Short mmCIF file of C-alpha atoms in Angstrom, two decimals:
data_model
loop_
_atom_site.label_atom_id
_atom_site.label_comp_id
_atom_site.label_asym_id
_atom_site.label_seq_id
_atom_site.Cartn_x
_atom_site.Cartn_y
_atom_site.Cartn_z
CA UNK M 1 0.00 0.00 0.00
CA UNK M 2 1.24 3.50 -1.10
CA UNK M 3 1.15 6.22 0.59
CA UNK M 4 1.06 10.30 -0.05
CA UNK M 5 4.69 11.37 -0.21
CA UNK M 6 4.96 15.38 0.76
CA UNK M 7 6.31 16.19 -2.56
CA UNK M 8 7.08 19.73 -1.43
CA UNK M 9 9.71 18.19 1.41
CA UNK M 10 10.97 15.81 -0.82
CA UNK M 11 12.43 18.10 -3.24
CA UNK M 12 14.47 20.02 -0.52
CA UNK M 13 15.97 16.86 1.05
CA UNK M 14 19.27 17.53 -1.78
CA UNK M 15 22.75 15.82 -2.27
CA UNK M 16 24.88 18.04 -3.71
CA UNK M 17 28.07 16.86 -5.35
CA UNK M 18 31.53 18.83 -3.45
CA UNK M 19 34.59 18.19 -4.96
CA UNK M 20 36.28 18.24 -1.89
CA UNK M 21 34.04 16.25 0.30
CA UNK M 22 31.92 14.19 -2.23
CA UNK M 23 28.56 13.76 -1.23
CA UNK M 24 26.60 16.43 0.92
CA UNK M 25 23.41 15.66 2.16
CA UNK M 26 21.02 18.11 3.29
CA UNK M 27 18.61 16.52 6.00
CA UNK M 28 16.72 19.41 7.13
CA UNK M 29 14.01 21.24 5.51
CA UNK M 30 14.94 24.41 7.28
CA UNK M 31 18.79 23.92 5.82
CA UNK M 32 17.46 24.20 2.29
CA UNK M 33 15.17 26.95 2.98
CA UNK M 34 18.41 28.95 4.35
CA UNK M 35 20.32 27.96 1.76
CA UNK M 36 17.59 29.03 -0.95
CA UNK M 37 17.43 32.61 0.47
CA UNK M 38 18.90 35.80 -1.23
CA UNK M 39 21.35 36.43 1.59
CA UNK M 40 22.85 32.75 1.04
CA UNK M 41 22.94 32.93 -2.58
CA UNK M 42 24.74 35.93 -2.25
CA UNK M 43 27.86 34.00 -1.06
CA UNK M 44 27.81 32.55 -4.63
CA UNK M 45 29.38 35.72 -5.76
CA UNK M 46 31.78 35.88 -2.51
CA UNK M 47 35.47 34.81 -3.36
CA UNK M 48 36.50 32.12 -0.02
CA UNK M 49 40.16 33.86 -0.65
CA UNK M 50 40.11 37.36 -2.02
CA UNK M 51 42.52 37.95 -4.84
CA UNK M 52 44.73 34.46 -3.78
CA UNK M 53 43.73 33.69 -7.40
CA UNK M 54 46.39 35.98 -8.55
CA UNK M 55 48.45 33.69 -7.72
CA UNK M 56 47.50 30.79 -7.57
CA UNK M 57 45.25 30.40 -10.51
CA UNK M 58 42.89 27.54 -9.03
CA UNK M 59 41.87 29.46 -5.76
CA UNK M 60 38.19 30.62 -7.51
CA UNK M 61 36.14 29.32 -4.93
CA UNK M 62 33.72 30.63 -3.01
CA UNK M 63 31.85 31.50 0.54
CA UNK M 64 29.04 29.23 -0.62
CA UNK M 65 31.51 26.35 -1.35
CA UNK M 66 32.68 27.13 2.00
CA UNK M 67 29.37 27.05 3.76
CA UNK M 68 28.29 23.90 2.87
CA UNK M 69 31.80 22.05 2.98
CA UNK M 70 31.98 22.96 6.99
CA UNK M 71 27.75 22.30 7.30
CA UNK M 72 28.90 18.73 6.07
CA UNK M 73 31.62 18.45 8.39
CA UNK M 74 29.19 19.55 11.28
CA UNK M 75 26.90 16.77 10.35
CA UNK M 76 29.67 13.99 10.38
CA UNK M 77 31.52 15.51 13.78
CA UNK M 78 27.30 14.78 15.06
CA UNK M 79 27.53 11.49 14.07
CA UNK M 80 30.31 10.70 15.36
CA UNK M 81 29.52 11.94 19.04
CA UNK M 82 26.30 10.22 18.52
CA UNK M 83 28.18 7.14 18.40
CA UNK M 84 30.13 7.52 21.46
CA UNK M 85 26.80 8.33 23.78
CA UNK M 86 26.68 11.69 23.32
CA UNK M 87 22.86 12.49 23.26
CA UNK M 88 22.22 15.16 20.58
CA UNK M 89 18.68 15.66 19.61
CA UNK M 90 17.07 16.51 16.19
CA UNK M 91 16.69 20.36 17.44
CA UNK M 92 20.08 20.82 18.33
CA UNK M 93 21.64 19.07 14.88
CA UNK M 94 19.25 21.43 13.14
CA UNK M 95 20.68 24.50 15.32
CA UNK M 96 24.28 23.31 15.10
CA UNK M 97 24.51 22.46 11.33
CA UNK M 98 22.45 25.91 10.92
CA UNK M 99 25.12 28.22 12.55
CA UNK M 100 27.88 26.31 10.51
CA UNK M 101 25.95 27.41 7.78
CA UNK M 102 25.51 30.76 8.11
CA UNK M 103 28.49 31.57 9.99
CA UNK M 104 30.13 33.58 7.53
CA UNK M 105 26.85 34.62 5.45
CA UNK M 106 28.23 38.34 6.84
CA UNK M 107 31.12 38.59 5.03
CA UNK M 108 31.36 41.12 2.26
CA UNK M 109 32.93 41.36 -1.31
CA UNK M 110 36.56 39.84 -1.44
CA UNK M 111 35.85 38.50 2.17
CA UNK M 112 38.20 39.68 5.03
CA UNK M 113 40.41 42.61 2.77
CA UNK M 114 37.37 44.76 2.73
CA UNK M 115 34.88 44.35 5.66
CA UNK M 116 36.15 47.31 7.54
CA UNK M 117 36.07 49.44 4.91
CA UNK M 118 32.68 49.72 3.73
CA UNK M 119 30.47 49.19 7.16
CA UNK M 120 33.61 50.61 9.19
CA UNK M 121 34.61 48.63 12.41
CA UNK M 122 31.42 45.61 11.86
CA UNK M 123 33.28 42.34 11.83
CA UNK M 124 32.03 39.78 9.59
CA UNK M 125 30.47 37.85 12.39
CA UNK M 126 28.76 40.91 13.36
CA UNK M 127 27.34 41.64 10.35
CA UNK M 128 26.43 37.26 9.99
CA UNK M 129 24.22 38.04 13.61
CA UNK M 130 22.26 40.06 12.31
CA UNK M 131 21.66 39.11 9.20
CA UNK M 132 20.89 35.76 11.01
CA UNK M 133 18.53 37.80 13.20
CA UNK M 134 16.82 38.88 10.27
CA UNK M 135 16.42 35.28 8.72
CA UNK M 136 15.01 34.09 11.94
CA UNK M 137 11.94 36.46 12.06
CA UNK M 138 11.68 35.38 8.57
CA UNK M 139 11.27 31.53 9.55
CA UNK M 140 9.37 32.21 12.22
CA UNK M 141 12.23 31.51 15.51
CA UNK M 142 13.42 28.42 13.42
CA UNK M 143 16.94 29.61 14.11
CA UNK M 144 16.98 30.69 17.68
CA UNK M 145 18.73 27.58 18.62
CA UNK M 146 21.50 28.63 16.05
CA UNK M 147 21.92 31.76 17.04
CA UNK M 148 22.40 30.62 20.78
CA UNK M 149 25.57 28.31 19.44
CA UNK M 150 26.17 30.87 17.45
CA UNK M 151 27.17 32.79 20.47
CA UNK M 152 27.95 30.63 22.51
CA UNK M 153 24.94 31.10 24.73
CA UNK M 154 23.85 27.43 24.87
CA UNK M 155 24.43 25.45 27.43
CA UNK M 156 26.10 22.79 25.72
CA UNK M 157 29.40 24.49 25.32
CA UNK M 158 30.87 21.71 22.44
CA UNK M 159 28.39 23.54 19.97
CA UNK M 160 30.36 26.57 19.90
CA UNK M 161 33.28 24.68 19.78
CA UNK M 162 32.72 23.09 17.08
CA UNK M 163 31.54 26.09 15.15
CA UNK M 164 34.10 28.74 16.72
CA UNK M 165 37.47 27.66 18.65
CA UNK M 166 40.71 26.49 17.79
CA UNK M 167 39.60 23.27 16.00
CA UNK M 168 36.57 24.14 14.50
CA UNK M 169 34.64 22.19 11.39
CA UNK M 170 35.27 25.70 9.97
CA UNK M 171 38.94 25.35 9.71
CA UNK M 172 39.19 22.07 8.80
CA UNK M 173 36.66 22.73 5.77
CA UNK M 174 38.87 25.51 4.44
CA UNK M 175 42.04 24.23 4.92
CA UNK M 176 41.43 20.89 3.09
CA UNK M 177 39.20 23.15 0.53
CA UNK M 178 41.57 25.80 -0.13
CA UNK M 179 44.45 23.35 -0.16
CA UNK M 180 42.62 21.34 -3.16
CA UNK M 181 42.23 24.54 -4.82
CA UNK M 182 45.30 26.15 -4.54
CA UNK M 183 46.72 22.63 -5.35
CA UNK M 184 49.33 23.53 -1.88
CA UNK M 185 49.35 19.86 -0.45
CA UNK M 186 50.69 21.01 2.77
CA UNK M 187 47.37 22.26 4.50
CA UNK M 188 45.86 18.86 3.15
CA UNK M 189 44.80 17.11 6.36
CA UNK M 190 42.95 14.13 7.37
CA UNK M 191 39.34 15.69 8.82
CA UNK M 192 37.41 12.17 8.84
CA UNK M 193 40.41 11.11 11.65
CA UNK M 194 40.55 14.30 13.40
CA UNK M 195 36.40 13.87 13.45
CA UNK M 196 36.73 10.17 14.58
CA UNK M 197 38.80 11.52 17.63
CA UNK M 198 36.56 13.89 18.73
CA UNK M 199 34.59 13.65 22.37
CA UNK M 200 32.84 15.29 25.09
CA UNK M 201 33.79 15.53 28.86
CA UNK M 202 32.73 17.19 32.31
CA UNK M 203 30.81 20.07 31.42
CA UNK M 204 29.56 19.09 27.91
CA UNK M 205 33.53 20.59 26.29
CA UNK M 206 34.74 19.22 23.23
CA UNK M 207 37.93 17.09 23.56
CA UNK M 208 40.24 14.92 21.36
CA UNK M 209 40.76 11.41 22.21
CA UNK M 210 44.54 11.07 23.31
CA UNK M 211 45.26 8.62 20.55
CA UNK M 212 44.67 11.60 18.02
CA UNK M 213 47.40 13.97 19.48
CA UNK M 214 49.01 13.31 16.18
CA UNK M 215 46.38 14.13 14.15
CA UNK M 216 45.75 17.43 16.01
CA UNK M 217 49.52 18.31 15.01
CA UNK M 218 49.52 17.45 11.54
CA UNK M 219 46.50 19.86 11.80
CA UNK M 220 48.07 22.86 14.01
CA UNK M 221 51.01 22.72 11.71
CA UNK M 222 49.19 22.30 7.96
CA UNK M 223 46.96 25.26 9.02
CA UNK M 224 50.56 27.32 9.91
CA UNK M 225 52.33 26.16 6.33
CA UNK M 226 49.09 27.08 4.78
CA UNK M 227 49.48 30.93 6.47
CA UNK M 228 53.01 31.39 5.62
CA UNK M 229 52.71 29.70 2.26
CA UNK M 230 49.22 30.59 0.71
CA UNK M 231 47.56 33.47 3.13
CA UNK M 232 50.17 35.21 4.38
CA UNK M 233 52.37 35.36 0.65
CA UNK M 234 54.06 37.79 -0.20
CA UNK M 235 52.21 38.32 -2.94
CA UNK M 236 48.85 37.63 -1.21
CA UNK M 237 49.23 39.94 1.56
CA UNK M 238 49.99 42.48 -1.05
CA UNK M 239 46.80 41.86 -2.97
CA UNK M 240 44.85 41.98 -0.20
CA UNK M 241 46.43 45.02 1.13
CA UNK M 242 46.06 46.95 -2.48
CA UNK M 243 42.29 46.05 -1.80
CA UNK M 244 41.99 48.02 1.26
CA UNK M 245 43.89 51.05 -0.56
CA UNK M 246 42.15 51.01 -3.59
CA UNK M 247 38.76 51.51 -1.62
CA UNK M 248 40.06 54.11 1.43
CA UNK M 249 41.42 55.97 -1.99
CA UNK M 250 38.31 56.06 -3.17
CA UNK M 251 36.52 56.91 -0.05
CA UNK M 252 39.00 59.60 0.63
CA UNK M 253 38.36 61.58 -3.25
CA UNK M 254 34.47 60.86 -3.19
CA UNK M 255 34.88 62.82 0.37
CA UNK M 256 36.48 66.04 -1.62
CA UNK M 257 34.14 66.32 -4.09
CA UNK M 258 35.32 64.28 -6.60
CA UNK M 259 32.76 61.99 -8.85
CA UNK M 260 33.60 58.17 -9.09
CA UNK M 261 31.74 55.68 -11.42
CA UNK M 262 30.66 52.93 -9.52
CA UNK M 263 27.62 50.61 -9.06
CA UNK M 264 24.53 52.19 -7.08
CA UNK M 265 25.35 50.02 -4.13
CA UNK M 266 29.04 50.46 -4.22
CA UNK M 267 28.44 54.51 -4.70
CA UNK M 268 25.75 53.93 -1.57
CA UNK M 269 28.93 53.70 1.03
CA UNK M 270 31.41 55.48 -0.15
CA UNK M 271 29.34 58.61 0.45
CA UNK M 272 28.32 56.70 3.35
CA UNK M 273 29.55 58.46 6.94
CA UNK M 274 30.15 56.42 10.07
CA UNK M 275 27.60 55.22 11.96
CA UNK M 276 25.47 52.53 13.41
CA UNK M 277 24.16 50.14 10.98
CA UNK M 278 21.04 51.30 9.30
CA UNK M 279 18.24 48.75 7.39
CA UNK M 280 19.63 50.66 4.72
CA UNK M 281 23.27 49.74 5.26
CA UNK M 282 21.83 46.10 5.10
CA UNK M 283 19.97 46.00 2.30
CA UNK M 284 22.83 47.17 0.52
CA UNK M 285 25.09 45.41 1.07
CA UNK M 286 23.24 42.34 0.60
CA UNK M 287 23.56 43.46 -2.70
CA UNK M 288 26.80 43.93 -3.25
CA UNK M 289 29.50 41.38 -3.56
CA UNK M 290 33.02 41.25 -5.69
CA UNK M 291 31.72 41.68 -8.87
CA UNK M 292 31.04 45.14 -7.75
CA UNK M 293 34.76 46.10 -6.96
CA UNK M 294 36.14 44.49 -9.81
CA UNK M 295 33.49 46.70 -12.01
CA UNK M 296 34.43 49.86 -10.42
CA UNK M 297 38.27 48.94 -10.30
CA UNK M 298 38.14 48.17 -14.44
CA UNK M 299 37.07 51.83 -14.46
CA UNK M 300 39.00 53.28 -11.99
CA UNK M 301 41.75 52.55 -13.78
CA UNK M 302 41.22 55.65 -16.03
CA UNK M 303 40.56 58.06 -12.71
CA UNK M 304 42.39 61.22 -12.70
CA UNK M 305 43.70 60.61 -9.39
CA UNK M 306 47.29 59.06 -10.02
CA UNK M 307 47.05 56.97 -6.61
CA UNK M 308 43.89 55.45 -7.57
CA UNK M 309 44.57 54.73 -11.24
CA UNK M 310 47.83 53.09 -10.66
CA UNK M 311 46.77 50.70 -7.70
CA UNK M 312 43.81 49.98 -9.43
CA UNK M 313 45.94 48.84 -13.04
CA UNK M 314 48.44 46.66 -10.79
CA UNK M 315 45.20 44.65 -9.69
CA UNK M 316 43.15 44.47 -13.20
CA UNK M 317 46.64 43.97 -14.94
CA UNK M 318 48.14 41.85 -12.38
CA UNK M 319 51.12 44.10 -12.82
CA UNK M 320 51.59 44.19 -9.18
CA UNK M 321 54.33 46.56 -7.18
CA UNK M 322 57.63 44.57 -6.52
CA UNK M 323 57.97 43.27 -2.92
CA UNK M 324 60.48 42.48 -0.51
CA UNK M 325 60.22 40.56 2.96
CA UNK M 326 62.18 40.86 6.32
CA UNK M 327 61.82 39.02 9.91
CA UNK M 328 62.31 42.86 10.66
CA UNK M 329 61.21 45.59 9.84
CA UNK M 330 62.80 48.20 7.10
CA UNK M 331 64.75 51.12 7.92
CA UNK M 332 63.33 54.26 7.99
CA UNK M 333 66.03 55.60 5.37
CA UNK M 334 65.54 52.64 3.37
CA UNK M 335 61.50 53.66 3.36
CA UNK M 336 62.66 57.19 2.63
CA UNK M 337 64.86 56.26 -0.49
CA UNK M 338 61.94 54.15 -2.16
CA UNK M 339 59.38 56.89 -1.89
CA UNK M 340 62.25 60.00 -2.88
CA UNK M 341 62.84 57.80 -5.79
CA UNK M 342 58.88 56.99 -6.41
CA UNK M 343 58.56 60.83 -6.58
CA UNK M 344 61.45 61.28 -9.07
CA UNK M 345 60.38 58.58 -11.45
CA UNK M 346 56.42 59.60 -11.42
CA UNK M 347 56.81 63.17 -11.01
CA UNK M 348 54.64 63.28 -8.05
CA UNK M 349 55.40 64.64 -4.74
CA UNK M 350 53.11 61.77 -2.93
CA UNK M 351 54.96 58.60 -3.86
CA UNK M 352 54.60 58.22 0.00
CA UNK M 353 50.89 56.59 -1.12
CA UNK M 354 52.91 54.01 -3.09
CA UNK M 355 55.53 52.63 -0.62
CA UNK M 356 54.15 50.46 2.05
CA UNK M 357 55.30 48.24 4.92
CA UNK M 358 53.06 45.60 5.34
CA UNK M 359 53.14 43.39 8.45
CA UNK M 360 51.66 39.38 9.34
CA UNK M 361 51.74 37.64 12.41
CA UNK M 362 50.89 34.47 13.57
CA UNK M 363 50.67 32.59 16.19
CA UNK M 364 49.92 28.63 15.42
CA UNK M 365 48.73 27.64 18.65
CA UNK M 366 47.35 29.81 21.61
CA UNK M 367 47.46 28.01 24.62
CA UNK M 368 45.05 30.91 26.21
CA UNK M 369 42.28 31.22 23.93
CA UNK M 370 40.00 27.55 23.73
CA UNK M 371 43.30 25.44 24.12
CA UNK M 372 42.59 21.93 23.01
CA UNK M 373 42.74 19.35 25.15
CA UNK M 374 43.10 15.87 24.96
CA UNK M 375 41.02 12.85 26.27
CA UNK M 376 42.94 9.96 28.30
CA UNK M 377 41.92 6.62 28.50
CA UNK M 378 41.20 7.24 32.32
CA UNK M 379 38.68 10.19 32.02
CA UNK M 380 41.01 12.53 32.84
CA UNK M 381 42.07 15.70 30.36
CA UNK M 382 45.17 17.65 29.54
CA UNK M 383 46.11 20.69 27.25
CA UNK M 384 47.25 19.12 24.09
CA UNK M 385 51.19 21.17 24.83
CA UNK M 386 51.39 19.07 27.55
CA UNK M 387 51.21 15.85 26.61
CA UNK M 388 53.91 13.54 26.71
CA UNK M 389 53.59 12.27 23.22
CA UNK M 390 53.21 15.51 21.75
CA UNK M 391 56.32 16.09 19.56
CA UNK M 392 55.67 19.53 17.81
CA UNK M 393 53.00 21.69 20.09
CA UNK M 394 55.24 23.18 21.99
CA UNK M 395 57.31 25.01 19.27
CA UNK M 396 54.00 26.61 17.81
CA UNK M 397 52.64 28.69 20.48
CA UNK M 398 55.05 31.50 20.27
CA UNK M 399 54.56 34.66 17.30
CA UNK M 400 56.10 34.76 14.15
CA UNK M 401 56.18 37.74 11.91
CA UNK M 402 56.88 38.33 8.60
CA UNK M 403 57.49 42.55 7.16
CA UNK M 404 57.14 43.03 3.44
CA UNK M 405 58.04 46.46 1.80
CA UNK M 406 56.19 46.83 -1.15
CA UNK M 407 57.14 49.84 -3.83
CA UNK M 408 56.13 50.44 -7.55
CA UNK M 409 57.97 48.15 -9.76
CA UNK M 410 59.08 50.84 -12.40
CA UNK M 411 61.86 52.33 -9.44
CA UNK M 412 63.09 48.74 -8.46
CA UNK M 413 66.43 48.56 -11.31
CA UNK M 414 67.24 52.34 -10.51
CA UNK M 415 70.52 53.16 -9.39
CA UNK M 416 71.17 55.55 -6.81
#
């Protein structure tokens, strides 16, 4: 005997096909629905790592890749607590693999270069809040449970570790994703065995089994190759840095008058003062996203401005300013000679705009902030740095830095 099949549920229960993670099933209605809306979609257009394609050619991939890789990864660390005793119910899967979802559904165009500089101090996880806020009066208070995790306002603290701390199914989705697509091998790392090791102890805190200390390592020091080798490049932290030039220029001239072409939405804020967050503020930049800044950039490079035209041709052109990198910083007279000659080459007597130190830190492992700690066989925890078997844990929780001068190219073979 048949019977009646809710076609309208049926068609949002999806598997979509990840090249990274194969198979991603969507078991939740409410997942779909999110994932359907405008503000979701949006992520579509949302580059995971700014201008990384630059160099390496692969890295197109996006927010909404993202999204979905870590929602999957929530779903399987579930499982897998689910299997050691852990009771999770259907509510709190729904709120967990929720706030994975739309945990960076805040971030604007090009991601992290730019979110300061068109809604002024609002982080991206501000800006996710209350968008989130916003979806859940939508859906009727289908997300409040999110939201809590979100926060980490639920009681159950392991939700909020899993979605924000230092081992997070964010980071292991976009390490192994922008590892693939970068084709960098070194931030490849095994997430089903760093899942499998997973727990929870005392008060509901996520823990590694002890037998995965190795695991957690390989992980701690893929994600720091990955930062020295992919995100914090040379040439990367350049890109991103002409980003945020390239748009306070812009701010700066549209504040003396002068008229750029831009989109409607892009034009919207930066004439925009500082100030709280309007529904205006939202709604626009819901509709913005990177196509908008590489629009405005194509014609930018014809401004009048010198500044703004030449930045803006080293991005469109990928004729990018030569660089040079230090464990220290520069000289002052070194700075000095770079911009004297910038101003002698170009005629200008603001090369100063065009000579930059740029500066990246890091710091692997902090032992301070959500250390992670490790599961023995006989109940009892430790910090993962002070295990016994640990081999490499205690060599990444100091700084590194890294200064890079960067300078127009044109000046780099002159003589003094």
């Amino acid at each position: 005997m048949f019977t009646n099949i809710d076609v309208s549920m049926q068609n949002k229960l999806k598997i979509i096909n990840d090249p990274v993670h194969g198979f991603i099933r969507i078991p939740h209605e409410i997942l779909f629905d999110v994932i359907e809306h405008p503000y979701f979609q949006r992520l579509r257009r949302i580059g995971q790592t700014g201008l990384l394609n630059l160099i390496f050619p692969g890295a197109t991939h996006t927010r909404f890749h993202h999204a979905l890789g870590a929602m999957h990864l929530m779903f399987t660390a579930l499982e897998t607590l689910r299997q050691k005793g852990i009771k999770i119910s259907e509510e709190e899967e729904k709120g967990a693999m929720l706030a994975i979802l739309m945990h960076d559904i805040g971030h604007g165009p090009f991601s992290h270069a730019l979110e300061n500089m068109l809604m002024d101090d609002w982080h991206h996880e501000k800006l996710s809040l209350l968008l989130m806020n916003k979806l859940n009066e939508e859906f009727g208070g289908q997300l409040s449970v999110a939201i809590e995790m979100f926060q980490g306002k639920y009681h159950r603290k392991f939700f909020n570790q899993l979605i924000s701390s230092q081992l997070d199914v964010d980071r292991l989705d976009y390490l192994n994703r922008d590892s693939f697509f970068t084709g960098v091998s070194e931030g490849n790392i095994n997430t089903q065995r760093i899942i499998s090791m997973m727990n929870v102890c005392g008060e509901g805190e996520l823990v590694i089994d002890a037998k995965g200390v190795y695991s957690i390592e390989n992980f701690l020091t893929a994600r720091m190759f990955m930062y020295w080798q992919v995100y914090y490049h040379k040439t990367s932290a350049l890109a991103e840095f002409l980003l945020v030039e390239i748009l306070k220029r812009a701010k700066f001239l549209v504040s003396q008058g002068m008229d750029l072409p831009a989109g409607e939405n892009l034009k919207y804020f930066l004439h925009r003062a500082k100030s709280s967050a309007t529904d205006e503020d939202i709604y626009r930049f819901n509709q913005l996203d990177d196509n908008d800044i590489i629009h405005a950039m194509k014609s930018w490079q014809n401004s009048d401005d010198f500044i703004l035209s030449y930045w803006c041709k080293c991005v469109i052109q990928r004729n990018l300013p030569k660089t040079v990198i230090s464990t220290r910083p520069f000289a002052p007279e070194f700075i000095e000679e770079k911009i004297k000659k910038t101003n002698e080459f170009f005629g200008i007597d603001n090369g100063k705009e065009l000579v930059h130190e740029i500066k990246r830190k890091l710091l692997p492992y902090d032992t301070e902030k959500q250390p992670i700690y490790l599961l023995k066989k006989d109940g009892k925890k430790i910090r993962l740095e002070e295990s016994q078997d640990q081999l490499l844990s205690g060599l990444m929780v100091h700084k590194t830095a890294r200064y890079i001068l960067t300078f127009p190219r044109e000046i780099s073979n002159i003589i003094s």
